[in-house]
Tab-separated table of C-alpha atoms in Angstrom:
chain	number	residue	atom	x	y	z
H	1	THR	CA	14.374	1.653	-14.174
H	2	ARG	CA	11.713	3.944	-13.717
H	3	TYR	CA	11.243	5.202	-10.310
H	4	PHE	CA	9.866	8.318	-8.583
H	5	VAL	CA	12.057	11.213	-7.646
H	6	ASP	CA	11.302	12.457	-4.000
H	7	HIS	CA	13.712	15.338	-3.339
H	8	ARG	CA	14.378	18.756	-5.353
H	9	LYS	CA	16.517	22.232	-4.632
H	10	VAL	CA	14.502	24.527	-6.227
H	11	ARG	CA	15.152	28.364	-7.040
H	12	VAL	CA	11.418	30.809	-7.097
H	13	VAL	CA	12.139	34.479	-8.491
H	14	GLY	CA	8.737	36.397	-8.219
H	15	GLY	CA	7.882	38.282	-11.263
H	16	GLN	CA	9.536	41.591	-11.477
H	17	GLY	CA	6.999	44.937	-11.101
H	18	GLY	CA	6.707	46.936	-14.039
H	19	GLY	CA	8.006	50.580	-13.669
H	20	GLY	CA	5.595	53.713	-13.237
H	21	GLY	CA	4.838	55.603	-16.606
H	22	HIS	CA	6.294	59.168	-17.329
H	23	SER	CA	4.352	61.465	-19.319
H	24	PHE	CA	2.003	64.836	-19.680
H	25	TYR	CA	-1.328	65.154	-21.182
H	26	SER	CA	-1.037	67.358	-24.248
H	27	GLU	CA	-4.077	68.294	-26.711
H	28	PRO	CA	-5.070	71.035	-28.842
H	29	ARG	CA	-6.228	73.937	-26.912
H	30	LYS	CA	-5.097	72.282	-23.598
H	31	GLU	CA	-1.057	72.441	-23.795
H	32	PHE	CA	-0.496	71.891	-20.367
H	33	GLY	CA	-3.066	68.989	-18.867
H	34	GLY	CA	-0.403	68.032	-16.713
H	35	PRO	CA	1.053	64.414	-15.945
H	36	ASP	CA	-0.946	61.319	-16.823
H	37	GLY	CA	1.970	58.649	-16.338
H	38	GLY	CA	0.007	55.446	-14.847
H	39	ASN	CA	1.719	53.034	-11.834
H	40	GLY	CA	3.082	49.960	-13.318
H	41	GLY	CA	1.667	46.371	-12.711
H	42	ASP	CA	2.500	43.766	-9.874
H	43	GLY	CA	5.014	41.186	-10.708
H	44	GLY	CA	3.311	37.616	-10.918
H	45	HIS	CA	3.707	35.059	-8.083
H	46	VAL	CA	5.062	31.805	-8.169
H	47	ILE	CA	2.778	29.502	-6.192
H	48	PHE	CA	3.354	25.879	-5.653
H	49	LYS	CA	-0.317	23.870	-5.601
H	50	ALA	CA	-1.013	20.327	-4.703
H	51	ASP	CA	-1.966	17.715	-6.995
H	52	ARG	CA	-3.309	14.390	-6.801
H	53	GLN	CA	-2.397	13.610	-10.582
H	54	MET	CA	1.534	14.378	-9.398
H	55	LYS	CA	3.056	11.529	-8.129
H	56	SER	CA	7.031	12.550	-8.215
H	57	LEU	CA	8.952	15.748	-8.104
H	58	SER	CA	10.555	14.671	-11.475
H	59	SER	CA	8.778	17.465	-13.355
H	60	ILE	CA	9.936	19.894	-11.361
H	61	LEU	CA	12.373	22.377	-12.700
H	62	PRO	CA	15.231	23.824	-10.919
H	63	PHE	CA	14.185	27.509	-11.522
H	64	TYR	CA	11.128	29.470	-11.625
H	65	GLN	CA	10.739	32.866	-12.672
H	66	GLY	CA	7.242	34.702	-12.378
H	67	PHE	CA	5.725	36.942	-14.739
H	68	HIS	CA	6.997	40.641	-14.920
H	69	GLY	CA	4.227	43.496	-14.826
H	70	GLU	CA	3.744	45.984	-17.707
H	71	ARG	CA	5.158	49.340	-17.473
H	72	GLY	CA	2.501	51.957	-16.944
H	73	GLY	CA	1.193	54.012	-19.846
H	74	SER	CA	0.246	57.407	-21.058
H	75	LYS	CA	-3.360	58.823	-20.110
H	76	ASN	CA	-3.148	57.387	-16.538
H	77	CYS	CA	-3.126	53.609	-17.834
H	78	TYR	CA	-1.826	51.551	-15.414
H	79	GLY	CA	0.298	48.326	-16.559
H	80	ALA	CA	-1.415	45.205	-16.441
H	81	ASN	CA	-0.467	42.810	-13.350
H	82	GLY	CA	2.159	39.683	-13.989
H	83	ALA	CA	0.442	36.267	-14.260
H	84	TYR	CA	0.572	33.780	-11.655
H	85	MET	CA	2.578	31.032	-12.458
H	86	TYR	CA	1.595	27.530	-10.885
H	87	VAL	CA	3.931	24.793	-9.963
H	88	LYS	CA	2.134	21.679	-9.454
H	89	VAL	CA	3.636	19.378	-6.698
H	90	PRO	CA	2.342	15.858	-5.346
H	91	VAL	CA	-0.141	15.478	-2.547
H	92	GLY	CA	2.129	14.539	0.439
H	93	THR	CA	5.224	17.472	-0.423
H	94	LEU	CA	7.166	18.910	2.137
H	95	VAL	CA	8.608	22.871	1.311
H	96	LYS	CA	11.537	23.890	3.498
H	97	GLU	CA	13.602	26.562	4.007
H	98	ASP	CA	17.082	26.577	5.557
H	99	GLY	CA	15.699	23.310	7.311
H	100	ARG	CA	12.277	24.709	8.745
H	101	VAL	CA	9.159	23.465	6.895
H	102	VAL	CA	7.017	26.072	5.407
H	103	ALA	CA	4.449	24.109	4.051
H	104	ASP	CA	3.177	20.353	4.012
H	105	PHE	CA	1.121	19.632	1.008
H	106	THR	CA	-1.634	16.976	2.347
H	107	GLN	CA	-4.798	17.686	0.423
H	108	HIS	CA	-5.112	18.309	-3.185
H	109	GLY	CA	-6.049	21.552	-4.641
H	110	GLU	CA	-3.824	23.156	-1.583
H	111	GLU	CA	-1.348	26.308	-2.499
H	112	TYR	CA	1.326	28.055	-1.254
H	113	ILE	CA	2.897	31.051	-2.663
H	114	ALA	CA	6.424	30.235	-3.014
H	115	ALA	CA	7.884	33.471	-3.813
H	116	TYR	CA	5.760	36.904	-4.078
H	117	GLY	CA	5.785	39.423	-7.245
H	118	GLY	CA	7.853	42.768	-6.909
H	119	ALA	CA	5.501	45.899	-6.358
H	120	GLY	CA	4.630	47.520	-9.646
H	121	GLY	CA	6.047	51.768	-9.509
H	122	LYS	CA	4.512	54.828	-9.433
H	123	GLY	CA	3.934	56.778	-12.339
H	124	ASN	CA	4.650	60.652	-12.607
H	125	ARG	CA	0.702	61.406	-12.129
H	126	PHE	CA	1.066	59.694	-8.428
H	127	PHE	CA	3.552	62.535	-7.492
H	128	LEU	CA	1.220	65.280	-8.233
H	129	SER	CA	0.385	67.888	-5.672
H	130	ASN	CA	-0.071	71.512	-4.935
H	131	GLU	CA	3.687	72.096	-3.916
H	132	ASN	CA	4.605	70.381	-7.656
H	133	ARG	CA	2.208	70.843	-10.270
H	134	ALA	CA	4.515	69.118	-13.227
H	135	PRO	CA	6.468	66.385	-11.380
H	136	THR	CA	8.827	64.339	-13.668
H	137	PHE	CA	9.605	61.904	-11.202
H	138	PHE	CA	8.723	57.957	-11.329
H	139	THR	CA	9.911	54.602	-9.746
H	140	PRO	CA	10.910	51.587	-11.116
H	141	GLY	CA	9.375	48.342	-10.154
H	142	GLU	CA	10.647	46.739	-7.243
H	143	PRO	CA	12.259	43.011	-7.942
H	144	GLY	CA	10.439	39.767	-6.816
H	145	GLN	CA	10.837	37.479	-4.180
H	146	ASP	CA	13.654	35.343	-4.472
H	147	ARG	CA	14.126	32.160	-2.515
H	148	VAL	CA	15.891	28.880	-2.787
H	149	LEU	CA	13.723	26.026	-1.249
H	150	HIS	CA	13.907	22.295	-0.746
H	151	LEU	CA	10.849	19.663	-2.119
H	152	GLU	CA	10.803	16.606	-0.088
H	153	LEU	CA	8.123	14.123	-0.784
H	154	LYS	CA	6.647	11.723	1.829
H	155	THR	CA	5.289	9.213	-0.052
H	156	THR	CA	1.505	8.748	0.208
H	157	ALA	CA	1.136	5.386	-1.095
H	158	HIS	CA	-1.292	3.159	0.728
H	159	ALA	CA	0.881	0.537	1.900
H	160	GLY	CA	4.652	0.454	2.512
H	161	LEU	CA	6.971	-2.678	2.250
H	162	VAL	CA	9.288	-2.818	4.918
H	163	GLY	CA	12.528	-5.260	5.196
H	164	PHE	CA	16.065	-5.655	5.616
H	165	PRO	CA	18.022	-5.714	2.477
H	166	ASN	CA	17.158	-8.535	0.455
H	167	ALA	CA	13.944	-9.823	1.890
H	168	GLY	CA	12.558	-9.738	-1.465
H	169	LYS	CA	10.246	-6.300	-1.316
H	170	SER	CA	11.490	-5.721	-4.828
H	171	SER	CA	10.688	-9.147	-6.128
H	172	LEU	CA	7.134	-8.827	-4.352
H	173	LEU	CA	6.631	-5.621	-5.632
H	174	ARG	CA	7.377	-6.904	-9.433
H	175	ALA	CA	4.953	-9.912	-8.494
H	176	ILE	CA	1.948	-7.789	-7.515
H	177	SER	CA	2.108	-4.705	-9.748
H	178	ASN	CA	3.571	-3.355	-12.921
H	179	ALA	CA	6.658	-1.833	-11.194
H	180	LYS	CA	9.989	-2.903	-12.429
H	181	PRO	CA	12.501	-1.973	-9.416
H	182	ALA	CA	16.154	-3.981	-9.678
H	183	VAL	CA	16.469	-7.131	-8.637
H	184	ALA	CA	19.773	-8.738	-7.706
H	185	ALA	CA	21.250	-11.156	-5.273
H	186	TYR	CA	23.067	-8.386	-3.276
H	187	PRO	CA	22.213	-5.890	-0.268
H	188	PHE	CA	21.107	-2.475	-1.339
H	189	THR	CA	19.574	-3.504	-4.542
H	190	THR	CA	17.102	-0.623	-4.404
H	191	LEU	CA	18.451	2.646	-3.949
H	192	ASN	CA	15.414	4.735	-5.084
H	193	PRO	CA	11.558	4.336	-3.838
H	194	HIS	CA	9.463	2.829	-5.959
H	195	VAL	CA	5.634	2.890	-6.221
H	196	GLY	CA	3.660	-0.097	-8.007
H	197	ILE	CA	-0.053	0.055	-8.449
H	198	VAL	CA	-2.085	-3.071	-7.597
H	199	HIS	CA	-5.446	-2.925	-9.909
H	200	TYR	CA	-8.759	-5.297	-8.971
H	201	GLU	CA	-11.168	-5.937	-10.972
H	202	ASP	CA	-13.602	-2.988	-9.469
H	203	TYR	CA	-10.974	-0.601	-10.807
H	204	GLU	CA	-9.925	0.191	-7.291
H	205	GLN	CA	-5.821	0.947	-7.295
H	206	VAL	CA	-4.002	0.496	-3.918
H	207	ALA	CA	-0.333	2.181	-4.321
H	208	VAL	CA	2.581	0.174	-2.696
H	209	ALA	CA	5.719	1.721	-1.867
H	210	ASP	CA	8.990	-0.392	-1.891
H	211	ILE	CA	10.990	1.318	0.445
H	212	PRO	CA	14.568	0.837	0.309
H	213	GLY	CA	15.907	-1.393	2.984
H	214	LEU	CA	16.625	-0.668	6.376
H	215	ILE	CA	19.080	-2.467	8.663
H	216	ARG	CA	19.720	-2.166	12.541
H	217	GLY	CA	20.397	1.634	13.190
H	218	ALA	CA	19.395	3.108	10.423
H	219	HIS	CA	16.657	5.552	12.859
H	220	GLN	CA	20.415	6.762	13.178
H	221	ASN	CA	21.392	7.753	10.043
H	222	ARG	CA	23.135	4.092	9.201
H	223	GLY	CA	23.089	2.583	5.726
H	224	LEU	CA	20.563	4.290	4.002
H	225	GLY	CA	19.754	6.244	6.727
H	226	MET	CA	16.774	8.494	7.344
H	227	ALA	CA	16.336	9.342	3.829
H	228	PHE	CA	13.499	6.899	3.008
H	229	LEU	CA	12.346	6.304	6.371
H	230	ARG	CA	10.188	9.565	6.124
H	231	HIS	CA	8.057	7.663	2.941
H	232	ILE	CA	6.888	5.159	5.543
H	233	GLU	CA	5.231	7.917	7.834
H	234	ARG	CA	2.453	8.486	5.525
H	235	CYS	CA	1.489	4.909	4.596
H	236	ARG	CA	-1.989	3.798	5.642
H	237	PHE	CA	-0.712	0.312	6.366
H	238	LEU	CA	2.742	-1.961	6.384
H	239	LEU	CA	3.662	-4.824	4.800
H	240	TYR	CA	6.468	-6.223	6.797
H	241	VAL	CA	8.649	-8.765	4.609
H	242	LEU	CA	10.730	-11.357	6.217
H	243	ASP	CA	13.285	-13.718	5.058
H	244	MET	CA	12.083	-16.880	6.287
H	245	SER	CA	15.288	-18.712	5.294
H	246	GLU	CA	16.936	-17.087	8.035
H	247	SER	CA	16.999	-18.386	11.565
H	248	GLN	CA	14.558	-16.920	13.778
H	249	PRO	CA	12.958	-14.858	11.192
H	250	TRP	CA	10.737	-13.222	14.023
H	251	ILE	CA	13.841	-11.613	15.173
H	252	GLN	CA	13.554	-9.305	12.013
H	253	LEU	CA	9.945	-8.151	12.992
H	254	GLN	CA	11.302	-7.098	16.059
H	255	ASP	CA	14.181	-5.008	14.562
H	256	LEU	CA	12.249	-3.446	12.086
H	257	LYS	CA	9.367	-2.373	14.341
H	258	TYR	CA	11.910	-0.939	17.185
H	259	GLU	CA	13.634	1.186	14.179
H	260	LEU	CA	10.223	2.693	13.091
H	261	GLU	CA	9.378	3.399	16.841
H	262	GLN	CA	12.551	4.971	16.930
H	263	TYR	CA	12.111	6.545	14.022
H	264	LYS	CA	8.733	8.078	15.294
H	265	LYS	CA	6.460	7.135	17.932
H	266	GLY	CA	3.524	5.157	17.215
H	267	LEU	CA	4.717	4.145	13.869
H	268	SER	CA	5.036	0.569	14.410
H	269	THR	CA	1.384	0.466	15.858
H	270	ILE	CA	-0.408	1.193	12.367
H	271	PRO	CA	-2.124	-1.821	10.755
H	272	CYS	CA	0.155	-4.407	9.193
H	273	VAL	CA	0.510	-7.612	8.107
H	274	VAL	CA	3.106	-10.334	8.216
H	275	ILE	CA	4.494	-11.387	5.138
H	276	GLY	CA	7.007	-14.520	5.166
H	277	ASN	CA	9.033	-14.531	1.838
H	278	LYS	CA	11.005	-17.188	0.062
H	279	ILE	CA	8.943	-20.153	1.388
H	280	ASP	CA	9.882	-22.419	-1.490
H	281	LEU	CA	12.652	-22.734	0.442
H	282	ALA	CA	12.870	-25.876	2.757
H	283	GLN	CA	14.504	-23.972	5.162
H	284	SER	CA	11.641	-21.280	5.358
H	285	ARG	CA	9.034	-23.909	5.686
H	286	ILE	CA	10.871	-25.283	8.939
H	287	ASN	CA	10.675	-21.915	10.227
H	288	LEU	CA	7.414	-20.739	9.351
H	289	PRO	CA	5.290	-22.682	12.037
H	290	LEU	CA	7.884	-21.219	14.805
H	291	LEU	CA	7.085	-17.518	13.087
H	292	LYS	CA	3.306	-18.313	13.870
H	293	GLU	CA	4.012	-19.012	17.562
H	294	GLN	CA	6.213	-15.917	18.344
H	295	VAL	CA	3.837	-13.274	16.505
H	296	GLY	CA	0.503	-12.000	17.078
H	297	GLU	CA	0.250	-10.470	13.365
H	298	ARG	CA	-0.907	-12.177	10.701
H	299	VAL	CA	1.710	-14.213	9.140
H	300	ILE	CA	1.125	-15.054	4.940
H	301	ALA	CA	3.651	-17.180	3.414
H	302	LEU	CA	4.402	-16.890	-0.015
H	303	SER	CA	6.854	-16.748	-2.609
H	304	ALA	CA	7.743	-13.627	-4.553
H	305	LEU	CA	9.908	-16.077	-6.854
H	306	THR	CA	7.536	-18.860	-8.115
H	307	GLY	CA	4.450	-16.778	-7.120
H	308	ASP	CA	3.011	-18.747	-4.737
H	309	ASN	CA	0.236	-17.706	-2.308
H	310	LEU	CA	0.252	-14.522	-3.893
H	311	GLU	CA	-3.438	-14.559	-4.330
H	312	GLU	CA	-4.093	-14.392	-0.404
H	313	LEU	CA	-1.612	-11.507	-0.364
H	314	LEU	CA	-3.522	-9.714	-2.735
H	315	LEU	CA	-6.984	-10.230	-0.976
H	316	HIS	CA	-5.659	-9.128	2.115
H	317	LEU	CA	-3.984	-6.098	0.892
H	318	ARG	CA	-7.907	-5.206	-0.148
H	319	GLU	CA	-8.912	-6.024	3.194
H	320	LEU	CA	-6.438	-3.597	4.688
H	321	TYR	CA	-7.695	-0.628	2.277
H	322	ASP	CA	-11.293	-0.951	2.428
H	323	ASN	CA	-11.097	-0.864	5.950
H	324	TYR	CA	-9.069	2.356	5.361
H	325	VAL	CA	-11.555	3.571	3.202
H	326	LYS	CA	-14.523	3.126	5.808
H	327	THR	CA	-12.488	4.754	8.604
H	328	GLU	CA	-11.604	8.126	6.482
H	329	GLN	CA	-15.080	8.302	5.190
H	330	SER	CA	-16.606	7.946	8.642
H	331	GLN	CA	-14.200	10.723	9.934
H	332	GLY	CA	-15.259	12.856	7.422
H	333	LYS	CA	-12.132	12.818	5.348
H	334	SER	CA	-11.293	12.052	1.653
H	335	PRO	CA	-8.977	8.892	1.499
H	336	VAL	CA	-5.910	8.847	-0.880
H	337	LYS	CA	-6.652	7.865	-4.778
H	338	TRP	CA	-4.653	6.463	-7.081
């Protein structure tokens, strides 16, 4: 099963600076031309760059080494600087060092220098002075910066599927997109987040993230804990998936909103729609009118298993997406595109 990697530990080392040159100029009739060893080139930086084409941290390697600077040459020739090494990361990536956030990529094209290259060494020409007309001293290049960084991806999907285990989130994602998360009749079938793309006839694409099932107390790190709550933060709207076959399904909605609010204040107030899943079961049809009486949000009753009423969800999903795009454009921002 394919899923996107949302966490990576990376060691980055800047390029080594080139050593200084050591030589003396000499030619016919100018035997003592003096020192002419040039300085070494600086080592190249390792730079993280946000790229909207990247959707996962799966291509990030555990180690990156910057390019080294070249050694200084004779005739006062400086060594070439090491080229910069660019590492593409998805938009929505957090860079942490020792638990502290040092970079947060929210826009395409943003850059962060993860490791500085070392300075180039000085050639013997640099040490020429009136007191020392023939210096033989030169310095080696400095080593590059060495850091261990942790990359975390906060999903920049448009919609997030939120629900308790076995509510049918993975089945629903399989029904509306080409994603293939695992589906089984036991809790915590989904242990990794998945992103499915819903395609529309006008070529617009809406990204829907299947967040692994929450449980009561998730904000206190119970169950799968807070490992995936961060993915909900940057979703533009939420799809609360409720198991309609259980008694009092509106209690599920209240508990889900409570967990989100405890994790981050205001998270439960972003645009949403309530999805009553498993409507093909008899008990679910009995609970549906009771649910509509108890909740103020729009309720879409469907069955991810049989495909009943998926069309209404897809139409409303597009409405939520269009409203998001209009809001972003009215504020002079660029909406996230997949």
